[in-house]
Amino acid sequence: PPPPPAPEKQKAAPPDPPLPRQNSKTTPPSPPKVITDKNRILEFHRVGFLGEGGFARVYEVKDVRGTRHACKVVTKTSLKTKKAKTKLYAEIKIHRSLAHPNIVRFYECFEDDDNVYMTLELCHNGSLMDMLRRRRRFTEPEARFFLVQIIGACNYMHTHQVIHRDLKLGNLFLDSNMNIKVGDFGLAALIENPGERKKTICGTPNYIAPKCCLTQQTDTVLKSTPERRISPDARECITSTLTPDPNQRPTLLEIIASPFIDYGIVPPFIPISAHDAPPDFR
Ligand code: ADP
């Protein structure tokens, strides 16, 4: 091997160009300003960028009548493997079969030479993750309001044999009226046979179901939650939902009937101001 360069030489050398970021991926080219399907029946104008996830970029688009939607764009170059295609088809098949007020509505799916497009209901107020970052904590009435809507969406999915498998703050979007819209069906699965259990452990580690990580102490979650800020009913509700044995864990309906929800204030709506400051529900 060549000898290492002399230290003086290193000092004299011009500064290196910045190293590429680790794990940085090349940014795919933006989709066209006017997005159409191959037959030019559908037409959407790209008006903004909303965000990006593991394999898609999401844009705000306007249809010919001026209605705004979200448009999830997956490049065809990212769909070269059979696995990637199967995954996207599963997401489309499952998401388009669902219609519920608390689930992001799936409208159209089409393609051009470069991309696959999915038009979705636009969620104007970001995700619960964005909101929690700004607010740092929610009030218990807000938690009840969100929980009731999330449980409604889950109950609907389960009656349609769908399991989401990646429910987390970043996938719980807020519409213009601060209602929950469950989104991102990229990890969802269809339970085709009654009683069937999916064995793949998937999701996001912080939100994984208790039964999937039995080695972890479930009470670490509560230990990191300052007790004085949380009511005994809320505490009991959290503890019970973290029970590792699914047979011991409350069902969705039991959570709705729990003292936390049943005895507390469930506000009829959340004001937009809750985006940045705690609302007063008294
Ligand atoms: P991926 O499946 O690649 O993880 P997501 O569905 O999570 O992609 O979307 C990535 C980002 O795009 C989200 O974090 C969010 O910022 C934005 N986004 C996705 N869907 C919508 C929507 N319906 N309305 C508004 N923004 C959205």
PDB file of N, CA, C and O in Angstrom, residues 162-226:
ATOM      1  N   VAL A 162     -58.943  -5.054   8.041  1.00  0.00           N
ATOM      2  CA  VAL A 162     -57.680  -4.349   7.779  1.00  0.00           C
ATOM      3  C   VAL A 162     -56.977  -4.053   9.095  1.00  0.00           C
ATOM      4  O   VAL A 162     -57.602  -3.579  10.050  1.00  0.00           O
ATOM      5  N   ILE A 163     -55.671  -4.364   9.141  1.00  0.00           N
ATOM      6  CA  ILE A 163     -54.868  -3.916  10.278  1.00  0.00           C
ATOM      7  C   ILE A 163     -53.830  -2.920   9.738  1.00  0.00           C
ATOM      8  O   ILE A 163     -53.228  -3.152   8.699  1.00  0.00           O
ATOM      9  N   HIS A 164     -53.671  -1.795  10.421  1.00  0.00           N
ATOM     10  CA  HIS A 164     -52.840  -0.700   9.899  1.00  0.00           C
ATOM     11  C   HIS A 164     -51.350  -0.972  10.130  1.00  0.00           C
ATOM     12  O   HIS A 164     -50.530  -0.774   9.246  1.00  0.00           O
ATOM     13  N   ARG A 165     -50.988  -1.402  11.294  1.00  0.00           N
ATOM     14  CA  ARG A 165     -49.638  -1.803  11.706  1.00  0.00           C
ATOM     15  C   ARG A 165     -48.594  -0.688  11.768  1.00  0.00           C
ATOM     16  O   ARG A 165     -47.419  -0.966  11.956  1.00  0.00           O
ATOM     17  N   ASP A 166     -49.011   0.556  11.593  1.00  0.00           N
ATOM     18  CA  ASP A 166     -48.039   1.638  11.772  1.00  0.00           C
ATOM     19  C   ASP A 166     -48.746   2.889  12.303  1.00  0.00           C
ATOM     20  O   ASP A 166     -48.491   3.995  11.857  1.00  0.00           O
ATOM     21  N   LEU A 167     -49.637   2.647  13.274  1.00  0.00           N
ATOM     22  CA  LEU A 167     -50.343   3.786  13.865  1.00  0.00           C
ATOM     23  C   LEU A 167     -49.363   4.537  14.753  1.00  0.00           C
ATOM     24  O   LEU A 167     -48.796   3.973  15.685  1.00  0.00           O
ATOM     25  N   LYS A 168     -49.136   5.771  14.429  1.00  0.00           N
ATOM     26  CA  LYS A 168     -48.219   6.597  15.222  1.00  0.00           C
ATOM     27  C   LYS A 168     -48.565   8.051  14.941  1.00  0.00           C
ATOM     28  O   LYS A 168     -49.287   8.358  13.975  1.00  0.00           O
ATOM     29  N   LEU A 169     -48.031   8.946  15.797  1.00  0.00           N
ATOM     30  CA  LEU A 169     -48.420  10.357  15.687  1.00  0.00           C
ATOM     31  C   LEU A 169     -48.204  10.905  14.280  1.00  0.00           C
ATOM     32  O   LEU A 169     -49.034  11.652  13.763  1.00  0.00           O
ATOM     33  N   GLY A 170     -47.099  10.512  13.624  1.00  0.00           N
ATOM     34  CA  GLY A 170     -46.787  11.029  12.285  1.00  0.00           C
ATOM     35  C   GLY A 170     -47.725  10.531  11.201  1.00  0.00           C
ATOM     36  O   GLY A 170     -47.744  11.077  10.097  1.00  0.00           O
ATOM     37  N   ASN A 171     -48.496   9.485  11.468  1.00  0.00           N
ATOM     38  CA  ASN A 171     -49.459   8.981  10.486  1.00  0.00           C
ATOM     39  C   ASN A 171     -50.896   9.331  10.855  1.00  0.00           C
ATOM     40  O   ASN A 171     -51.837   8.842  10.260  1.00  0.00           O
ATOM     41  N   LEU A 172     -51.050  10.155  11.886  1.00  0.00           N
ATOM     42  CA  LEU A 172     -52.382  10.625  12.272  1.00  0.00           C
ATOM     43  C   LEU A 172     -52.467  12.090  11.861  1.00  0.00           C
ATOM     44  O   LEU A 172     -51.873  12.963  12.499  1.00  0.00           O
ATOM     45  N   PHE A 173     -53.137  12.326  10.745  1.00  0.00           N
ATOM     46  CA  PHE A 173     -53.193  13.667  10.177  1.00  0.00           C
ATOM     47  C   PHE A 173     -54.414  14.418  10.699  1.00  0.00           C
ATOM     48  O   PHE A 173     -55.342  13.821  11.265  1.00  0.00           O
ATOM     49  N   LEU A 174     -54.393  15.748  10.502  1.00  0.00           N
ATOM     50  CA  LEU A 174     -55.490  16.604  10.970  1.00  0.00           C
ATOM     51  C   LEU A 174     -56.070  17.365   9.785  1.00  0.00           C
ATOM     52  O   LEU A 174     -55.311  18.004   9.036  1.00  0.00           O
ATOM     53  N   ASP A 175     -57.390  17.296   9.621  1.00  0.00           N
ATOM     54  CA  ASP A 175     -57.996  18.044   8.507  1.00  0.00           C
ATOM     55  C   ASP A 175     -58.199  19.502   8.917  1.00  0.00           C
ATOM     56  O   ASP A 175     -57.770  19.914  10.003  1.00  0.00           O
ATOM     57  N   SER A 176     -58.879  20.282   8.071  1.00  0.00           N
ATOM     58  CA  SER A 176     -59.009  21.721   8.343  1.00  0.00           C
ATOM     59  C   SER A 176     -59.839  21.990   9.597  1.00  0.00           C
ATOM     60  O   SER A 176     -59.782  23.076  10.158  1.00  0.00           O
ATOM     61  N   ASN A 177     -60.629  20.992  10.052  1.00  0.00           N
ATOM     62  CA  ASN A 177     -61.411  21.164  11.279  1.00  0.00           C
ATOM     63  C   ASN A 177     -60.794  20.467  12.483  1.00  0.00           C
ATOM     64  O   ASN A 177     -61.482  20.252  13.492  1.00  0.00           O
ATOM     65  N   MET A 178     -59.532  20.112  12.378  1.00  0.00           N
ATOM     66  CA  MET A 178     -58.797  19.429  13.452  1.00  0.00           C
ATOM     67  C   MET A 178     -59.384  18.053  13.784  1.00  0.00           C
ATOM     68  O   MET A 178     -59.313  17.590  14.921  1.00  0.00           O
ATOM     69  N   ASN A 179     -59.982  17.421  12.777  1.00  0.00           N
ATOM     70  CA  ASN A 179     -60.409  16.032  12.969  1.00  0.00           C
ATOM     71  C   ASN A 179     -59.287  15.096  12.522  1.00  0.00           C
ATOM     72  O   ASN A 179     -58.552  15.419  11.588  1.00  0.00           O
ATOM     73  N   ILE A 180     -59.218  13.955  13.189  1.00  0.00           N
ATOM     74  CA  ILE A 180     -58.177  12.962  12.866  1.00  0.00           C
ATOM     75  C   ILE A 180     -58.472  12.289  11.532  1.00  0.00           C
ATOM     76  O   ILE A 180     -59.612  11.934  11.240  1.00  0.00           O
ATOM     77  N   LYS A 181     -57.404  12.097  10.744  1.00  0.00           N
ATOM     78  CA  LYS A 181     -57.481  11.287   9.523  1.00  0.00           C
ATOM     79  C   LYS A 181     -56.304  10.314   9.565  1.00  0.00           C
ATOM     80  O   LYS A 181     -55.145  10.748   9.476  1.00  0.00           O
ATOM     81  N   VAL A 182     -56.598   9.052   9.739  1.00  0.00           N
ATOM     82  CA  VAL A 182     -55.527   8.048   9.746  1.00  0.00           C
ATOM     83  C   VAL A 182     -55.014   7.909   8.312  1.00  0.00           C
ATOM     84  O   VAL A 182     -55.798   7.788   7.374  1.00  0.00           O
ATOM     85  N   GLY A 183     -53.680   7.972   8.148  1.00  0.00           N
ATOM     86  CA  GLY A 183     -53.103   7.876   6.801  1.00  0.00           C
ATOM     87  C   GLY A 183     -51.973   6.875   6.741  1.00  0.00           C
ATOM     88  O   GLY A 183     -51.690   6.175   7.715  1.00  0.00           O
ATOM     89  N   ASP A 184     -51.314   6.832   5.600  1.00  0.00           N
ATOM     90  CA  ASP A 184     -50.173   5.966   5.303  1.00  0.00           C
ATOM     91  C   ASP A 184     -50.460   4.472   5.546  1.00  0.00           C
ATOM     92  O   ASP A 184     -50.134   3.930   6.604  1.00  0.00           O
ATOM     93  N   PHE A 185     -51.029   3.839   4.547  1.00  0.00           N
ATOM     94  CA  PHE A 185     -51.354   2.413   4.644  1.00  0.00           C
ATOM     95  C   PHE A 185     -50.234   1.537   4.083  1.00  0.00           C
ATOM     96  O   PHE A 185     -50.459   0.398   3.682  1.00  0.00           O
ATOM     97  N   GLY A 186     -49.010   2.094   4.078  1.00  0.00           N
ATOM     98  CA  GLY A 186     -47.850   1.396   3.517  1.00  0.00           C
ATOM     99  C   GLY A 186     -47.503   0.091   4.223  1.00  0.00           C
ATOM    100  O   GLY A 186     -46.827  -0.761   3.660  1.00  0.00           O
ATOM    101  N   LEU A 187     -47.928  -0.083   5.469  1.00  0.00           N
ATOM    102  CA  LEU A 187     -47.620  -1.333   6.189  1.00  0.00           C
ATOM    103  C   LEU A 187     -48.885  -2.111   6.529  1.00  0.00           C
ATOM    104  O   LEU A 187     -48.840  -3.108   7.243  1.00  0.00           O
ATOM    105  N   ALA A 188     -50.016  -1.644   6.000  1.00  0.00           N
ATOM    106  CA  ALA A 188     -51.289  -2.276   6.359  1.00  0.00           C
ATOM    107  C   ALA A 188     -51.399  -3.679   5.755  1.00  0.00           C
ATOM    108  O   ALA A 188     -50.730  -3.988   4.768  1.00  0.00           O
ATOM    109  N   ALA A 189     -52.219  -4.488   6.376  1.00  0.00           N
ATOM    110  CA  ALA A 189     -52.426  -5.850   5.855  1.00  0.00           C
ATOM    111  C   ALA A 189     -53.894  -6.207   5.941  1.00  0.00           C
ATOM    112  O   ALA A 189     -54.632  -5.675   6.777  1.00  0.00           O
ATOM    113  N   LEU A 190     -54.288  -7.109   5.046  1.00  0.00           N
ATOM    114  CA  LEU A 190     -55.649  -7.599   5.009  1.00  0.00           C
ATOM    115  C   LEU A 190     -55.660  -8.962   5.687  1.00  0.00           C
ATOM    116  O   LEU A 190     -54.838  -9.823   5.362  1.00  0.00           O
ATOM    117  N   ILE A 191     -56.567  -9.147   6.642  1.00  0.00           N
ATOM    118  CA  ILE A 191     -56.678 -10.447   7.307  1.00  0.00           C
ATOM    119  C   ILE A 191     -57.678 -11.260   6.493  1.00  0.00           C
ATOM    120  O   ILE A 191     -58.883 -11.006   6.556  1.00  0.00           O
ATOM    121  N   GLU A 192     -57.169 -12.182   5.679  1.00  0.00           N
ATOM    122  CA  GLU A 192     -58.051 -12.867   4.738  1.00  0.00           C
ATOM    123  C   GLU A 192     -58.836 -14.034   5.347  1.00  0.00           C
ATOM    124  O   GLU A 192     -59.946 -14.312   4.930  1.00  0.00           O
ATOM    125  N   ASN A 193     -58.239 -14.677   6.370  1.00  0.00           N
ATOM    126  CA  ASN A 193     -58.957 -15.787   7.008  1.00  0.00           C
ATOM    127  C   ASN A 193     -59.264 -15.413   8.446  1.00  0.00           C
ATOM    128  O   ASN A 193     -58.388 -14.909   9.152  1.00  0.00           O
ATOM    129  N   PRO A 194     -60.515 -15.673   8.907  1.00  0.00           N
ATOM    130  CA  PRO A 194     -60.858 -15.302  10.287  1.00  0.00           C
ATOM    131  C   PRO A 194     -59.885 -15.937  11.281  1.00  0.00           C
ATOM    132  O   PRO A 194     -59.520 -17.097  11.124  1.00  0.00           O
ATOM    133  N   GLY A 195     -59.438 -15.163  12.242  1.00  0.00           N
ATOM    134  CA  GLY A 195     -58.538 -15.694  13.269  1.00  0.00           C
ATOM    135  C   GLY A 195     -57.080 -15.708  12.853  1.00  0.00           C
ATOM    136  O   GLY A 195     -56.196 -15.991  13.660  1.00  0.00           O
ATOM    137  N   GLU A 196     -56.819 -15.371  11.574  1.00  0.00           N
ATOM    138  CA  GLU A 196     -55.436 -15.370  11.080  1.00  0.00           C
ATOM    139  C   GLU A 196     -54.602 -14.337  11.849  1.00  0.00           C
ATOM    140  O   GLU A 196     -55.090 -13.270  12.201  1.00  0.00           O
ATOM    141  N   ARG A 197     -53.353 -14.705  12.120  1.00  0.00           N
ATOM    142  CA  ARG A 197     -52.458 -13.766  12.807  1.00  0.00           C
ATOM    143  C   ARG A 197     -51.282 -13.462  11.895  1.00  0.00           C
ATOM    144  O   ARG A 197     -50.653 -14.370  11.387  1.00  0.00           O
ATOM    145  N   LYS A 198     -50.999 -12.182  11.703  1.00  0.00           N
ATOM    146  CA  LYS A 198     -49.813 -11.820  10.921  1.00  0.00           C
ATOM    147  C   LYS A 198     -48.605 -11.952  11.835  1.00  0.00           C
ATOM    148  O   LYS A 198     -48.640 -11.509  12.984  1.00  0.00           O
ATOM    149  N   LYS A 199     -47.533 -12.557  11.330  1.00  0.00           N
ATOM    150  CA  LYS A 199     -46.385 -12.841  12.196  1.00  0.00           C
ATOM    151  C   LYS A 199     -45.260 -11.819  12.054  1.00  0.00           C
ATOM    152  O   LYS A 199     -44.386 -11.732  12.898  1.00  0.00           O
ATOM    153  N   THR A 200     -45.284 -11.068  10.955  1.00  0.00           N
ATOM    154  CA  THR A 200     -44.180 -10.127  10.743  1.00  0.00           C
ATOM    155  C   THR A 200     -44.225  -9.033  11.802  1.00  0.00           C
ATOM    156  O   THR A 200     -45.284  -8.451  12.033  1.00  0.00           O
ATOM    157  N   ILE A 201     -43.094  -8.785  12.417  1.00  0.00           N
ATOM    158  CA  ILE A 201     -43.033  -7.664  13.354  1.00  0.00           C
ATOM    159  C   ILE A 201     -42.713  -6.430  12.532  1.00  0.00           C
ATOM    160  O   ILE A 201     -41.683  -6.369  11.873  1.00  0.00           O
ATOM    161  N   CYS A 202     -43.642  -5.499  12.494  1.00  0.00           N
ATOM    162  CA  CYS A 202     -43.348  -4.299  11.720  1.00  0.00           C
ATOM    163  C   CYS A 202     -43.876  -3.097  12.473  1.00  0.00           C
ATOM    164  O   CYS A 202     -44.466  -3.214  13.534  1.00  0.00           O
ATOM    165  N   GLY A 203     -43.627  -1.941  11.920  1.00  0.00           N
ATOM    166  CA  GLY A 203     -44.052  -0.725  12.582  1.00  0.00           C
ATOM    167  C   GLY A 203     -42.854   0.091  12.996  1.00  0.00           C
ATOM    168  O   GLY A 203     -41.754  -0.081  12.478  1.00  0.00           O
ATOM    169  N   THR A 204     -43.067   0.957  13.943  1.00  0.00           N
ATOM    170  CA  THR A 204     -42.029   1.882  14.364  1.00  0.00           C
ATOM    171  C   THR A 204     -41.733   1.564  15.821  1.00  0.00           C
ATOM    172  O   THR A 204     -42.666   1.510  16.617  1.00  0.00           O
ATOM    173  N   PRO A 205     -40.462   1.303  16.188  1.00  0.00           N
ATOM    174  CA  PRO A 205     -40.166   0.775  17.520  1.00  0.00           C
ATOM    175  C   PRO A 205     -40.877   1.467  18.676  1.00  0.00           C
ATOM    176  O   PRO A 205     -41.423   0.793  19.537  1.00  0.00           O
ATOM    177  N   ASN A 206     -40.953   2.784  18.680  1.00  0.00           N
ATOM    178  CA  ASN A 206     -41.571   3.466  19.820  1.00  0.00           C
ATOM    179  C   ASN A 206     -43.044   3.148  19.993  1.00  0.00           C
ATOM    180  O   ASN A 206     -43.607   3.354  21.057  1.00  0.00           O
ATOM    181  N   TYR A 207     -43.694   2.670  18.941  1.00  0.00           N
ATOM    182  CA  TYR A 207     -45.140   2.478  18.993  1.00  0.00           C
ATOM    183  C   TYR A 207     -45.537   1.015  18.892  1.00  0.00           C
ATOM    184  O   TYR A 207     -46.697   0.698  18.722  1.00  0.00           O
ATOM    185  N   ILE A 208     -44.561   0.143  18.964  1.00  0.00           N
ATOM    186  CA  ILE A 208     -44.852  -1.268  18.711  1.00  0.00           C
ATOM    187  C   ILE A 208     -45.794  -1.823  19.790  1.00  0.00           C
ATOM    188  O   ILE A 208     -45.775  -1.372  20.935  1.00  0.00           O
ATOM    189  N   ALA A 209     -46.652  -2.772  19.402  1.00  0.00           N
ATOM    190  CA  ALA A 209     -47.625  -3.313  20.363  1.00  0.00           C
ATOM    191  C   ALA A 209     -46.902  -4.036  21.488  1.00  0.00           C
ATOM    192  O   ALA A 209     -45.867  -4.661  21.261  1.00  0.00           O
ATOM    193  N   PRO A 210     -47.444  -3.963  22.720  1.00  0.00           N
ATOM    194  CA  PRO A 210     -46.752  -4.571  23.865  1.00  0.00           C
ATOM    195  C   PRO A 210     -46.412  -6.041  23.636  1.00  0.00           C
ATOM    196  O   PRO A 210     -45.352  -6.505  24.028  1.00  0.00           O
ATOM    197  N   LYS A 211     -47.298  -6.771  22.958  1.00  0.00           N
ATOM    198  CA  LYS A 211     -47.038  -8.208  22.801  1.00  0.00           C
ATOM    199  C   LYS A 211     -45.832  -8.482  21.903  1.00  0.00           C
ATOM    200  O   LYS A 211     -45.269  -9.550  21.926  1.00  0.00           O
ATOM    201  N   CYS A 212     -45.445  -7.462  21.101  1.00  0.00           N
ATOM    202  CA  CYS A 212     -44.322  -7.651  20.183  1.00  0.00           C
ATOM    203  C   CYS A 212     -42.981  -7.379  20.862  1.00  0.00           C
ATOM    204  O   CYS A 212     -41.935  -7.630  20.302  1.00  0.00           O
ATOM    205  N   CYS A 213     -43.003  -6.812  22.071  1.00  0.00           N
ATOM    206  CA  CYS A 213     -41.722  -6.514  22.725  1.00  0.00           C
ATOM    207  C   CYS A 213     -41.839  -6.843  24.199  1.00  0.00           C
ATOM    208  O   CYS A 213     -41.646  -6.014  25.064  1.00  0.00           O
ATOM    209  N   LEU A 214     -42.159  -8.126  24.459  1.00  0.00           N
ATOM    210  CA  LEU A 214     -42.425  -8.554  25.829  1.00  0.00           C
ATOM    211  C   LEU A 214     -41.275  -8.302  26.782  1.00  0.00           C
ATOM    212  O   LEU A 214     -41.470  -8.189  27.976  1.00  0.00           O
ATOM    213  N   THR A 215     -40.070  -8.194  26.246  1.00  0.00           N
ATOM    214  CA  THR A 215     -38.924  -8.031  27.131  1.00  0.00           C
ATOM    215  C   THR A 215     -38.882  -6.628  27.731  1.00  0.00           C
ATOM    216  O   THR A 215     -38.253  -6.394  28.738  1.00  0.00           O
ATOM    217  N   GLN A 216     -39.574  -5.692  27.087  1.00  0.00           N
ATOM    218  CA  GLN A 216     -39.507  -4.327  27.592  1.00  0.00           C
ATOM    219  C   GLN A 216     -40.437  -4.109  28.760  1.00  0.00           C
ATOM    220  O   GLN A 216     -41.537  -4.634  28.795  1.00  0.00           O
ATOM    221  N   GLN A 217     -39.995  -3.338  29.727  1.00  0.00           N
ATOM    222  CA  GLN A 217     -40.841  -2.988  30.859  1.00  0.00           C
ATOM    223  C   GLN A 217     -41.887  -1.989  30.385  1.00  0.00           C
ATOM    224  O   GLN A 217     -41.560  -0.906  29.952  1.00  0.00           O
ATOM    225  N   THR A 218     -43.158  -2.375  30.469  1.00  0.00           N
ATOM    226  CA  THR A 218     -44.169  -1.445  29.955  1.00  0.00           C
ATOM    227  C   THR A 218     -44.287  -0.199  30.828  1.00  0.00           C
ATOM    228  O   THR A 218     -44.700   0.841  30.351  1.00  0.00           O
ATOM    229  N   ASP A 219     -43.891  -0.318  32.086  1.00  0.00           N
ATOM    230  CA  ASP A 219     -44.076   0.874  32.923  1.00  0.00           C
ATOM    231  C   ASP A 219     -42.994   1.934  32.719  1.00  0.00           C
ATOM    232  O   ASP A 219     -43.081   3.010  33.272  1.00  0.00           O
ATOM    233  N   THR A 220     -41.998   1.651  31.861  1.00  0.00           N
ATOM    234  CA  THR A 220     -41.007   2.701  31.587  1.00  0.00           C
ATOM    235  C   THR A 220     -41.694   3.894  30.925  1.00  0.00           C
ATOM    236  O   THR A 220     -41.313   5.027  31.133  1.00  0.00           O
ATOM    237  N   VAL A 221     -42.744   3.610  30.145  1.00  0.00           N
ATOM    238  CA  VAL A 221     -43.458   4.689  29.461  1.00  0.00           C
ATOM    239  C   VAL A 221     -44.035   5.639  30.492  1.00  0.00           C
ATOM    240  O   VAL A 221     -43.900   6.854  30.390  1.00  0.00           O
ATOM    241  N   LEU A 222     -44.681   5.057  31.509  1.00  0.00           N
ATOM    242  CA  LEU A 222     -45.309   5.909  32.519  1.00  0.00           C
ATOM    243  C   LEU A 222     -44.293   6.554  33.430  1.00  0.00           C
ATOM    244  O   LEU A 222     -44.491   7.652  33.910  1.00  0.00           O
ATOM    245  N   LYS A 223     -43.167   5.875  33.634  1.00  0.00           N
ATOM    246  CA  LYS A 223     -42.144   6.474  34.507  1.00  0.00           C
ATOM    247  C   LYS A 223     -41.603   7.760  33.886  1.00  0.00           C
ATOM    248  O   LYS A 223     -41.211   8.671  34.581  1.00  0.00           O
ATOM    249  N   SER A 224     -41.571   7.804  32.532  1.00  0.00           N
ATOM    250  CA  SER A 224     -41.047   9.006  31.895  1.00  0.00           C
ATOM    251  C   SER A 224     -42.150  10.066  31.722  1.00  0.00           C
ATOM    252  O   SER A 224     -41.921  11.115  31.179  1.00  0.00           O
ATOM    253  N   THR A 225     -43.360   9.808  32.200  1.00  0.00           N
ATOM    254  CA  THR A 225     -44.471  10.784  32.103  1.00  0.00           C
ATOM    255  C   THR A 225     -44.668  11.415  33.456  1.00  0.00           C
ATOM    256  O   THR A 225     -45.073  10.730  34.377  1.00  0.00           O
ATOM    257  N   PRO A 226     -44.426  12.713  33.602  1.00  0.00           N
ATOM    258  CA  PRO A 226     -44.572  13.291  34.938  1.00  0.00           C
ATOM    259  C   PRO A 226     -45.974  13.017  35.496  1.00  0.00           C
ATOM    260  O   PRO A 226     -46.966  13.417  34.915  1.00  0.00           O
TER     261      PRO A 226
END
